[in-house]
Amino acid sequence: MNRLKLISLALAAIIVFGGCTSTRYLTDSKSIDRQHDMRANRSGVNVVDVFANMANLFISGALNTDFEISQTKRSFKRITIINESTDSLFVNMVTDIVWKESGYCDIMGIVLPAGAHQKLLVPYPAAYNVYFRTPFTEEENLEIRTDNKHRRFVLRPGMTDWMKENGN
């Protein structure tokens, strides 16, 4: 295989696998199914956008007009939850956003081992109340808003106490 094909294949693999949202640490079957459903819906929207923009490009070229990118409103965002504690974290994320009239977009039953991270697909914009604890600590609560610029959220026991003490 020539060098260009090898580089193209490697870049395609990085893009495909880097964009994946795994459900490795999810234990709740409804949350797993909802993550797969949201990912399929998001992929469908992206495919439609690509074909619409290609058609728009050809029509613009044929009519000698300006090409404008058309894009449907994105309704999902990929975030990463990171466990920085030395113990496993049990995480539940609760929101008031409804998914296809089959229930809320809650993500329940995340069990993150020490130092692990979980990528999740969440509605945009939304606010999640995140409840987390280790086997040896009390449950803590914080709010994650998906409409801000952050995509990585670090969790560790005692962080909400520190935030309260420092006025955050």
Tab-separated table of C-alpha atoms in Angstrom:
chain	number	residue	atom	x	y	z
A	1	MET	CA	0.000	0.000	0.000
A	2	ASN	CA	1.426	3.368	-0.889
A	3	ARG	CA	2.166	5.982	1.713
A	4	LEU	CA	-0.746	8.318	0.864
A	5	LYS	CA	-3.319	5.540	1.224
A	6	LEU	CA	-1.782	4.463	4.525
A	7	ILE	CA	-1.880	8.010	5.922
A	8	SER	CA	-5.464	8.478	4.694
A	9	LEU	CA	-6.529	5.214	6.290
A	10	ALA	CA	-4.866	6.131	9.606
A	11	LEU	CA	-6.515	9.587	9.637
A	12	ALA	CA	-9.917	8.076	8.839
A	13	ALA	CA	-9.529	5.571	11.695
A	14	ILE	CA	-8.554	8.332	14.141
A	15	ILE	CA	-11.548	10.450	13.131
A	16	VAL	CA	-14.001	7.548	13.325
A	17	PHE	CA	-12.786	6.133	16.639
A	18	GLY	CA	-12.149	9.540	18.205
A	19	GLY	CA	-15.752	10.524	17.602
A	20	CYS	CA	-17.209	7.427	19.214
A	21	THR	CA	-19.249	7.598	22.369
A	22	SER	CA	-18.708	4.397	24.307
A	23	THR	CA	-21.072	3.047	26.940
A	24	ARG	CA	-18.388	1.004	28.709
A	25	TYR	CA	-19.038	2.373	32.209
A	26	LEU	CA	-22.832	2.681	31.940
A	27	THR	CA	-24.803	0.041	33.838
A	28	ASP	CA	-28.394	1.242	33.307
A	29	SER	CA	-29.923	-0.384	30.208
A	30	LYS	CA	-32.258	2.569	29.483
A	31	SER	CA	-29.308	4.982	29.571
A	32	ILE	CA	-27.299	2.737	27.248
A	33	ASP	CA	-30.187	2.489	24.782
A	34	ARG	CA	-30.743	6.259	24.920
A	35	GLN	CA	-27.037	6.932	24.219
A	36	HIS	CA	-27.163	4.628	21.166
A	37	ASP	CA	-30.395	6.255	19.973
A	38	MET	CA	-29.002	9.786	20.358
A	39	ARG	CA	-25.818	8.811	18.510
A	40	ALA	CA	-27.833	7.311	15.612
A	41	ASN	CA	-30.026	10.421	15.453
A	42	ARG	CA	-26.972	12.707	15.492
A	43	SER	CA	-25.281	10.675	12.726
A	44	GLY	CA	-28.411	10.879	10.588
A	45	VAL	CA	-28.514	14.664	10.937
A	46	ASN	CA	-24.825	14.901	9.969
A	47	VAL	CA	-25.337	12.764	6.837
A	48	VAL	CA	-28.287	14.907	5.747
A	49	ASP	CA	-26.175	18.061	6.269
A	50	VAL	CA	-23.366	16.693	4.083
A	51	PHE	CA	-25.687	15.787	1.204
A	52	ALA	CA	-27.578	19.089	1.448
A	53	ASN	CA	-24.325	21.067	1.324
A	54	MET	CA	-23.017	19.038	-1.639
A	55	ALA	CA	-26.261	19.653	-3.545
A	56	ASN	CA	-26.081	23.326	-2.619
A	57	LEU	CA	-22.476	23.489	-3.897
A	58	PHE	CA	-23.374	21.963	-7.278
A	59	ILE	CA	-26.433	24.186	-7.700
A	60	SER	CA	-24.374	27.272	-6.763
A	61	GLY	CA	-21.739	26.323	-9.334
A	62	ALA	CA	-24.311	25.671	-12.050
A	63	LEU	CA	-26.143	28.943	-11.415
A	64	ASN	CA	-22.922	30.900	-10.758
A	65	THR	CA	-24.116	32.128	-7.375
A	66	ASP	CA	-22.453	32.343	-3.974
A	67	PHE	CA	-22.170	29.124	-2.000
A	68	GLU	CA	-23.502	29.299	1.547
A	69	ILE	CA	-23.149	26.457	3.993
A	70	SER	CA	-26.480	25.300	5.338
A	71	GLN	CA	-26.510	23.536	8.646
A	72	THR	CA	-29.333	22.212	10.768
A	73	LYS	CA	-29.409	23.219	14.386
A	74	ARG	CA	-27.260	20.866	16.428
A	75	SER	CA	-29.042	19.395	19.361
A	76	PHE	CA	-26.286	17.283	20.943
A	77	LYS	CA	-22.904	17.831	22.517
A	78	ARG	CA	-20.264	15.302	23.497
A	79	ILE	CA	-18.909	15.731	27.019
A	80	THR	CA	-16.406	13.758	29.078
A	81	ILE	CA	-16.834	12.925	32.753
A	82	ILE	CA	-13.470	12.270	34.463
A	83	ASN	CA	-12.921	10.517	37.804
A	84	GLU	CA	-9.912	12.019	39.609
A	85	SER	CA	-10.460	10.151	42.867
A	86	THR	CA	-8.626	7.055	44.087
A	87	ASP	CA	-11.915	5.118	44.360
A	88	SER	CA	-14.686	4.253	41.956
A	89	LEU	CA	-17.365	6.898	41.514
A	90	PHE	CA	-21.068	6.155	41.174
A	91	VAL	CA	-22.599	8.911	39.037
A	92	ASN	CA	-26.199	9.745	38.096
A	93	MET	CA	-27.065	12.666	35.826
A	94	VAL	CA	-30.631	14.017	35.944
A	95	THR	CA	-32.208	16.602	33.629
A	96	ASP	CA	-35.651	17.904	32.687
A	97	ILE	CA	-35.098	17.467	28.921
A	98	VAL	CA	-37.454	14.895	27.364
A	99	TRP	CA	-36.196	12.458	24.731
A	100	LYS	CA	-38.786	11.422	22.139
A	101	GLU	CA	-41.631	11.262	24.670
A	102	SER	CA	-40.110	8.064	26.102
A	103	GLY	CA	-38.717	9.710	29.202
A	104	TYR	CA	-36.119	12.180	30.292
A	105	CYS	CA	-32.544	12.292	28.977
A	106	ASP	CA	-31.261	11.144	32.360
A	107	ILE	CA	-28.020	9.187	32.375
A	108	MET	CA	-28.090	6.800	35.281
A	109	GLY	CA	-25.770	4.126	36.586
A	110	ILE	CA	-22.340	5.392	35.558
A	111	VAL	CA	-19.672	3.483	37.500
A	112	LEU	CA	-16.293	5.116	36.861
A	113	PRO	CA	-13.182	3.331	38.160
A	114	ALA	CA	-10.373	5.463	39.594
A	115	GLY	CA	-8.764	7.613	36.916
A	116	ALA	CA	-11.266	6.598	34.214
A	117	HIS	CA	-13.301	8.838	31.933
A	118	GLN	CA	-16.633	8.390	30.156
A	119	LYS	CA	-17.668	10.206	26.981
A	120	LEU	CA	-21.383	10.950	26.823
A	121	LEU	CA	-23.688	12.441	24.250
A	122	VAL	CA	-26.031	14.954	25.892
A	123	PRO	CA	-28.729	17.320	24.588
A	124	TYR	CA	-27.655	20.866	23.828
A	125	PRO	CA	-28.540	23.113	25.618
A	126	ALA	CA	-29.429	21.380	28.855
A	127	ALA	CA	-28.690	21.506	32.559
A	128	TYR	CA	-27.792	18.310	34.394
A	129	ASN	CA	-27.828	17.773	38.133
A	130	VAL	CA	-24.941	15.389	38.695
A	131	TYR	CA	-25.046	13.214	41.805
A	132	PHE	CA	-21.857	11.301	42.583
A	133	ARG	CA	-20.260	9.409	45.444
A	134	THR	CA	-17.605	6.837	46.232
A	135	PRO	CA	-18.361	3.746	48.337
A	136	PHE	CA	-16.947	5.618	51.360
A	137	THR	CA	-18.277	9.173	50.944
A	138	GLU	CA	-21.616	10.934	51.082
A	139	GLU	CA	-23.394	11.810	47.850
A	140	GLU	CA	-22.457	15.174	46.355
A	141	ASN	CA	-24.353	17.273	43.843
A	142	LEU	CA	-23.311	19.800	41.216
A	143	GLU	CA	-24.822	21.269	38.073
A	144	ILE	CA	-23.394	20.835	34.584
A	145	ARG	CA	-24.660	23.104	31.825
A	146	THR	CA	-24.085	21.872	28.290
A	147	ASP	CA	-24.450	25.345	26.771
A	148	ASN	CA	-21.080	26.537	28.068
A	149	LYS	CA	-17.751	25.998	26.308
A	150	HIS	CA	-16.531	23.224	28.626
A	151	ARG	CA	-16.569	19.635	27.413
A	152	ARG	CA	-14.556	17.992	30.197
A	153	PHE	CA	-15.905	17.737	33.730
A	154	VAL	CA	-13.683	16.453	36.526
A	155	LEU	CA	-15.288	14.813	39.569
A	156	ARG	CA	-13.604	14.050	42.891
A	157	PRO	CA	-14.953	13.585	46.417
A	158	GLY	CA	-15.104	16.754	48.491
A	159	MET	CA	-15.088	19.112	45.524
A	160	THR	CA	-18.552	20.532	46.235
A	161	ASP	CA	-17.541	21.335	49.830
A	162	TRP	CA	-14.508	23.219	48.534
A	163	MET	CA	-16.678	25.066	46.001
A	164	LYS	CA	-19.132	26.143	48.720
A	165	GLU	CA	-16.313	27.389	50.942
A	166	ASN	CA	-14.833	29.481	48.101
A	167	GLY	CA	-18.138	30.947	46.938
A	168	ASN	CA	-18.445	29.022	43.632
